[in-house]
Coordinates of C-alpha atoms and ligand atoms in Angstrom, one line a residue:
M1 CA 80.4 -44.7 -14.9
K2 CA 80.9 -48.4 -14.5
S3 CA 77.8 -50.6 -14.9
L4 CA 76.8 -52.8 -12.0
C5 CA 73.7 -55.0 -11.5
L6 CA 72.1 -55.8 -8.1
S7 CA 68.9 -57.6 -7.4
G8 CA 67.4 -59.8 -4.7
V9 CA 64.6 -62.1 -3.7
Q10 CA 63.0 -62.6 -0.3
P11 CA 63.6 -66.1 1.1
T12 CA 60.0 -66.4 2.3
N13 CA 59.1 -69.6 0.4
F14 CA 60.2 -71.5 -2.7
L15 CA 60.4 -69.4 -5.8
H16 CA 57.8 -69.6 -8.6
V17 CA 57.6 -69.1 -12.3
G18 CA 56.7 -65.4 -11.9
N19 CA 59.9 -64.8 -9.9
Y20 CA 61.8 -66.7 -12.5
I21 CA 60.4 -64.9 -15.6
G22 CA 60.2 -61.4 -14.1
A23 CA 63.6 -61.4 -12.3
L24 CA 65.9 -64.4 -12.4
K25 CA 65.8 -65.1 -16.1
Q26 CA 67.0 -61.5 -16.7
W27 CA 69.8 -62.0 -14.2
V28 CA 71.1 -65.0 -16.0
E29 CA 71.4 -62.9 -19.2
I30 CA 72.8 -59.8 -17.6
Q31 CA 75.6 -61.6 -15.8
H32 CA 77.3 -61.8 -19.2
R33 CA 77.3 -58.1 -19.6
F34 CA 78.0 -56.5 -16.1
P35 CA 79.4 -57.4 -12.7
C36 CA 76.4 -58.7 -10.8
Y37 CA 75.5 -59.0 -7.1
F38 CA 72.5 -61.1 -6.2
C39 CA 71.4 -61.1 -2.6
I40 CA 69.0 -63.1 -0.6
V41 CA 67.2 -60.5 1.4
D42 CA 66.5 -62.2 4.7
L43 CA 66.2 -58.9 6.6
H44 CA 63.3 -58.0 4.3
A45 CA 61.8 -61.5 4.9
I46 CA 61.4 -60.8 8.6
T47 CA 59.2 -57.8 8.0
V48 CA 56.5 -60.5 8.3
A49 CA 56.7 -63.2 10.9
Q50 CA 59.0 -66.1 9.9
D51 CA 59.8 -69.4 11.6
P52 CA 63.6 -69.0 12.4
K53 CA 64.5 -72.6 11.4
Q54 CA 62.4 -72.4 8.2
L55 CA 63.9 -69.0 7.3
R56 CA 67.4 -70.5 7.3
E57 CA 66.2 -73.4 5.2
N58 CA 64.6 -70.9 2.8
V59 CA 67.8 -68.9 2.5
L60 CA 69.7 -72.0 1.4
N61 CA 66.8 -73.0 -1.0
T62 CA 66.9 -69.5 -2.5
A63 CA 70.7 -69.7 -3.0
A64 CA 70.3 -73.2 -4.6
T65 CA 67.7 -71.8 -6.9
Y66 CA 69.9 -68.9 -8.0
L67 CA 72.6 -71.4 -9.0
A68 CA 70.1 -73.9 -10.5
V69 CA 68.6 -71.3 -12.9
G70 CA 72.1 -70.5 -14.2
I71 CA 73.6 -67.8 -12.0
D72 CA 77.3 -68.6 -12.5
P73 CA 79.2 -68.0 -9.2
K74 CA 82.4 -67.4 -11.2
R75 CA 80.8 -64.3 -12.8
S76 CA 78.3 -63.2 -10.1
H77 CA 78.3 -62.7 -6.4
V78 CA 75.6 -64.5 -4.5
F79 CA 75.3 -63.4 -0.8
I80 CA 73.0 -63.2 2.2
Q81 CA 71.9 -59.6 3.0
S82 CA 72.1 -59.9 6.8
E83 CA 75.8 -61.1 6.6
V84 CA 76.8 -57.7 5.3
H85 CA 75.9 -55.4 8.2
E86 CA 76.2 -52.2 6.2
H87 CA 72.8 -53.0 4.6
A88 CA 71.1 -52.5 7.9
E89 CA 73.2 -49.5 8.8
L90 CA 72.6 -47.7 5.5
G91 CA 68.9 -48.6 5.6
W92 CA 68.7 -46.8 9.0
I93 CA 70.4 -43.7 7.6
L94 CA 68.3 -43.6 4.5
G95 CA 65.2 -44.0 6.7
T96 CA 66.0 -40.7 8.2
I97 CA 65.6 -38.9 4.9
T98 CA 62.6 -40.9 3.6
R99 CA 59.2 -39.3 4.1
I100 CA 56.3 -41.0 5.8
A101 CA 54.0 -39.8 2.9
E102 CA 56.4 -41.5 0.4
L103 CA 56.2 -44.8 2.3
E104 CA 52.4 -44.6 2.7
R105 CA 52.1 -44.5 -1.1
M106 CA 53.9 -47.9 -1.6
T107 CA 51.4 -50.4 -3.0
Q108 CA 53.3 -53.4 -1.6
F109 CA 53.0 -51.9 1.9
K110 CA 49.3 -51.1 1.4
D111 CA 48.6 -54.7 0.1
K112 CA 50.5 -56.4 2.9
A113 CA 49.2 -54.2 5.6
K114 CA 45.7 -54.8 4.5
R115 CA 46.2 -58.6 4.8
R116 CA 47.7 -58.3 8.3
A117 CA 45.7 -55.3 9.6
D118 CA 46.2 -56.3 13.3
N119 CA 49.9 -57.0 13.0
V120 CA 51.8 -54.4 10.9
G121 CA 55.4 -53.9 12.1
V122 CA 57.4 -50.7 11.6
G123 CA 59.9 -52.8 9.5
L124 CA 57.1 -53.5 6.9
F125 CA 56.6 -49.8 6.6
T126 CA 60.3 -48.8 6.3
Y127 CA 61.1 -51.8 4.0
P128 CA 61.7 -49.6 0.9
A129 CA 64.5 -47.6 2.8
L130 CA 66.3 -50.9 3.4
M131 CA 65.8 -51.9 -0.3
A132 CA 67.2 -48.5 -1.3
A133 CA 70.3 -49.3 0.9
D134 CA 70.7 -52.7 -0.9
I135 CA 70.9 -50.9 -4.2
L136 CA 72.8 -47.7 -3.3
L137 CA 75.5 -49.4 -1.3
Y138 CA 77.1 -50.9 -4.4
D139 CA 76.8 -48.0 -6.8
T140 CA 74.3 -50.1 -8.7
T141 CA 73.3 -48.9 -12.2
V142 CA 70.8 -51.6 -13.2
V143 CA 68.2 -53.4 -11.0
P144 CA 66.4 -56.2 -12.9
V145 CA 63.1 -56.8 -11.2
G146 CA 59.4 -57.6 -11.9
E147 CA 56.9 -54.7 -12.4
D148 CA 55.8 -54.9 -8.8
Q149 CA 59.2 -53.6 -7.6
M150 CA 59.3 -50.6 -10.0
Q151 CA 57.8 -48.3 -7.4
H152 CA 60.5 -49.2 -4.9
V153 CA 63.2 -48.6 -7.4
E154 CA 61.6 -45.2 -8.2
L155 CA 61.6 -44.3 -4.5
T156 CA 65.3 -45.4 -4.3
R157 CA 66.1 -42.9 -7.0
T158 CA 64.3 -40.2 -5.1
I159 CA 66.1 -41.0 -1.9
A160 CA 69.5 -41.1 -3.7
R161 CA 68.9 -37.7 -5.2
R162 CA 67.8 -36.3 -1.9
F163 CA 70.9 -37.6 -0.2
N164 CA 73.2 -36.3 -2.9
T165 CA 71.6 -32.8 -2.7
T166 CA 71.9 -32.7 1.1
F167 CA 75.3 -34.3 1.7
G168 CA 77.1 -34.0 -1.6
D169 CA 77.3 -36.4 -4.6
T170 CA 77.5 -39.9 -3.1
F171 CA 75.2 -42.3 -4.7
V172 CA 74.7 -43.4 -8.3
I173 CA 71.1 -43.1 -9.5
P174 CA 70.0 -46.6 -10.5
Q175 CA 67.6 -47.8 -13.1
A176 CA 65.1 -50.6 -13.0
L177 CA 65.1 -53.1 -15.8
I178 CA 62.0 -55.0 -16.5
Q179 CA 61.0 -57.6 -19.1
K180 CA 59.0 -56.3 -22.2
Q181 CA 56.7 -59.3 -21.8
G182 CA 56.4 -61.1 -18.4
A183 CA 57.2 -58.3 -16.0
R184 CA 54.0 -59.3 -14.3
I185 CA 53.0 -62.9 -14.5
M186 CA 49.5 -63.4 -13.3
G187 CA 48.0 -66.1 -11.1
L188 CA 46.9 -69.3 -13.0
D189 CA 43.7 -69.4 -10.9
D190 CA 42.9 -65.7 -11.3
P191 CA 44.5 -63.6 -14.1
S192 CA 43.5 -60.4 -12.3
V193 CA 46.1 -60.9 -9.5
K194 CA 49.8 -61.5 -9.8
M195 CA 51.4 -64.9 -9.3
S196 CA 52.5 -64.7 -5.7
K197 CA 54.3 -66.8 -3.1
S198 CA 51.7 -65.8 -0.5
A199 CA 48.7 -66.7 -2.6
T200 CA 46.0 -68.6 -0.6
S201 CA 45.6 -71.3 -3.2
T202 CA 48.6 -73.4 -4.5
M203 CA 46.8 -73.3 -7.8
N204 CA 47.9 -69.7 -8.2
Y205 CA 51.5 -70.5 -9.0
I206 CA 53.9 -73.0 -10.4
A207 CA 56.8 -73.4 -7.9
L208 CA 60.2 -74.1 -9.4
T209 CA 60.2 -77.2 -7.1
D210 CA 56.8 -78.6 -8.3
D211 CA 56.9 -82.1 -9.7
D212 CA 55.8 -82.8 -13.3
D213 CA 52.3 -84.1 -12.3
T214 CA 51.7 -81.0 -10.2
I215 CA 52.8 -78.7 -13.0
R216 CA 50.5 -80.4 -15.5
K217 CA 47.6 -80.4 -13.1
K218 CA 47.9 -76.7 -12.3
I219 CA 48.2 -75.7 -16.0
M220 CA 45.3 -77.9 -17.1
R221 CA 43.1 -76.4 -14.4
A222 CA 44.2 -72.8 -15.1
V223 CA 41.4 -70.3 -15.6
T224 CA 40.8 -69.3 -19.3
D225 CA 38.8 -66.5 -20.9
S226 CA 35.5 -66.5 -22.7
G227 CA 35.5 -67.2 -26.4
K228 CA 38.0 -69.6 -27.9
D229 CA 40.6 -67.7 -29.9
I230 CA 44.1 -68.1 -28.7
V231 CA 45.4 -64.5 -29.1
Y232 CA 47.6 -62.1 -27.1
D233 CA 45.3 -59.4 -25.8
P234 CA 45.9 -58.3 -22.2
D235 CA 42.6 -56.4 -22.0
K236 CA 40.2 -58.9 -23.6
K237 CA 42.1 -62.1 -23.0
P238 CA 44.1 -61.7 -19.8
A239 CA 44.2 -65.5 -19.0
V240 CA 45.3 -66.6 -22.4
T241 CA 47.7 -63.7 -22.7
N242 CA 49.3 -64.9 -19.4
L243 CA 49.6 -68.5 -20.7
L244 CA 51.1 -67.3 -24.0
T245 CA 53.6 -65.2 -22.1
I246 CA 54.7 -68.1 -19.9
F247 CA 54.9 -70.2 -23.1
H248 CA 57.1 -67.6 -24.7
H249 CA 59.5 -67.5 -21.8
M250 CA 59.7 -71.3 -21.4
T251 CA 60.6 -71.9 -25.1
G252 CA 62.0 -68.7 -26.5
R253 CA 59.3 -68.8 -29.3
T254 CA 57.7 -65.5 -30.2
I255 CA 54.1 -64.8 -29.3
K256 CA 53.3 -64.4 -33.0
D257 CA 54.7 -67.9 -33.7
L258 CA 52.6 -69.3 -30.9
E259 CA 49.4 -67.6 -32.0
N260 CA 50.0 -69.0 -35.5
E261 CA 50.5 -72.5 -34.1
F262 CA 47.3 -72.4 -32.1
E263 CA 45.1 -70.8 -34.6
G264 CA 41.9 -72.8 -34.9
K265 CA 42.9 -75.0 -31.9
G266 CA 41.3 -75.1 -28.5
Y267 CA 42.4 -74.0 -25.0
G268 CA 43.0 -77.7 -24.1
D269 CA 45.6 -78.0 -26.9
L270 CA 47.3 -74.8 -25.7
K271 CA 47.4 -76.0 -22.1
K272 CA 48.7 -79.5 -23.0
A273 CA 51.6 -78.0 -25.0
L274 CA 52.3 -75.4 -22.4
A275 CA 52.5 -78.1 -19.6
D276 CA 55.0 -80.0 -21.7
A277 CA 57.1 -76.8 -22.3
V278 CA 57.0 -75.9 -18.6
I279 CA 58.0 -79.4 -17.5
A280 CA 60.8 -79.4 -20.0
H281 CA 62.2 -76.1 -18.7
V282 CA 61.4 -76.3 -15.0
G283 CA 62.2 -80.0 -14.5
P284 CA 66.0 -79.6 -14.9
I285 CA 65.9 -76.5 -12.6
R286 CA 64.0 -78.5 -9.9
D287 CA 66.5 -81.3 -10.2
K288 CA 69.5 -79.0 -9.8
I289 CA 68.0 -77.3 -6.8
A290 CA 67.8 -80.7 -5.2
E291 CA 71.4 -81.5 -6.1
Y292 CA 72.7 -78.2 -4.6
R293 CA 70.7 -78.8 -1.4
K294 CA 72.3 -82.3 -1.1
D295 CA 75.8 -80.8 -1.3
P296 CA 75.7 -77.8 1.1
K297 CA 79.6 -77.5 0.9
E298 CA 79.4 -75.9 -2.6
L299 CA 76.5 -73.6 -1.5
M300 CA 78.6 -72.5 1.6
R301 CA 81.6 -71.8 -0.6
V302 CA 79.6 -69.7 -3.0
L303 CA 77.9 -67.7 -0.1
D304 CA 81.2 -67.1 1.6
A305 CA 82.9 -65.8 -1.5
G306 CA 79.8 -63.7 -2.4
R307 CA 79.7 -62.2 1.1
D308 CA 83.4 -61.3 1.0
A309 CA 83.1 -59.6 -2.4
A310 CA 80.0 -57.6 -1.3
Q311 CA 81.7 -56.7 2.0
E312 CA 84.6 -55.1 0.2
L313 CA 82.4 -52.7 -1.7
A314 CA 80.1 -52.1 1.2
T315 CA 83.0 -51.2 3.6
T316 CA 84.4 -48.6 1.1
K317 CA 81.0 -47.0 0.5
M318 CA 79.9 -46.8 4.1
K319 CA 83.2 -45.1 5.1
I320 CA 82.2 -42.3 2.6
V321 CA 78.6 -42.2 3.8
R322 CA 79.5 -41.9 7.5
E323 CA 81.9 -39.1 6.7
R324 CA 79.3 -37.2 4.6
V325 CA 76.7 -37.6 7.3
G326 CA 79.1 -36.8 10.1
L327 CA 78.7 -40.0 12.1
G328 CA 81.3 -41.3 14.5
R329 CA 84.8 -39.7 14.8
A330 CA 87.1 -38.5 12.0
Ligands
TYM401 P1 60.2 -60.7 -4.1 O1 60.9 -61.6 -3.3 O2 58.7 -60.4 -3.9 O3 60.3 -61.1 -5.7 C1 61.5 -61.4 -6.3 C2 61.5 -60.9 -7.7 O4 60.5 -61.5 -8.4 C3 59.6 -60.6 -9.1 N1 58.3 -61.1 -9.1 C4 57.5 -61.2 -10.3 N2 57.8 -60.9 -11.5 C5 56.9 -61.1 -12.5 N3 55.6 -61.6 -12.1 C6 55.3 -61.9 -10.9 N4 54.1 -62.4 -10.6 C7 56.3 -61.7 -9.9 N5 56.3 -61.9 -8.5 C8 57.5 -61.5 -8.1 C9 59.8 -59.3 -8.2 O5 59.5 -58.2 -8.9 C10 61.2 -59.4 -7.8 O6 62.0 -58.8 -8.8 N6 61.6 -56.1 -2.5 C11 61.9 -57.2 -3.4 C12 63.3 -57.8 -2.9 C13 64.4 -56.9 -2.8 C14 65.1 -56.3 -3.9 C15 66.2 -55.6 -3.3 C16 65.0 -56.4 -5.3 C17 65.0 -56.4 -1.7 N7 66.0 -55.6 -2.0 C18 67.1 -54.8 -4.1 C19 66.0 -55.7 -6.1 C20 67.0 -54.9 -5.5 C21 60.9 -58.3 -3.3 O7 60.1 -58.3 -2.4 O8 61.0 -59.3 -4.2

């Protein structure tokens, strides 16, 4: 079986360091090993209300971010989900074999529905069937994501197996790929919740577009744990563990090495050094995002080529799916 990698991000806002460490950083490495398809999932984004003009801006910002972090369009295909209509079509078909009880168990749905109790659309509920379509349409073998998407990838596997049993072998069973450390980056202002684009306070996250002063301010104000030892211990030291994890990903230095360096030093020293490391790593990404946004021609070229490459695979796969299910005419 040929390996193929697919993943995506919702263009609901700028991306943050959690998205970067949990997902995009893995993508940059994987693209040297497998053919990769990275989509911008705008159909998923509209499962909560979006301003149409801002959504299109966010789609381009997300594309610029993919390229700025090091996705190489010569190796990888970057495309917009809604431009390949087969995603929506397969999402519908898979929705017909997805059980309500399975969707009700999804923690992302439960969290989002709780926050918008008076305004939960059907699309928010069936979101995982569309995500399964994104993945299964391309015979994806590897899905690099953060921990919060593991449940959706598990459900994708269940749906694929069910389809194969009912209609005959059609879909490859994909596997999630998550970081050993950093699959769940926590909020700087509250290490008990994940870093999130939709956090109420901007102190929760570091956006990849934050300027140097903002990055420094957010890190210096980050919540810390009681005691003063700088050690990696997710249970007893969740805040320090989170800072060390971010440090590790920004510099490539091992956690052990960082613990040694900060032995006997204070939280203030750790934060100062971490702020320098994040600025050194995120600064160039931020500047490249701005460059790509200034030159939309290059972005358009990449998105056109990505769409065409994705379309080719999607067309072939959907012909088989329609036949297996018995849709349309022979
Ligand atoms: P989204 O847009 O919420 O997040 C994009 C990616 O970032 C990861 N992530 C994190 N990783 C570590 N720590 C965090 N605090 C953190 N926050 C977010 C997410 O796990 C994700 O990998 N449903 C998906 C988008 C999607 C998708 C797909 C992904 C749609 N179709 C097909 C893979 C394959 C989502 O909402 O990601």
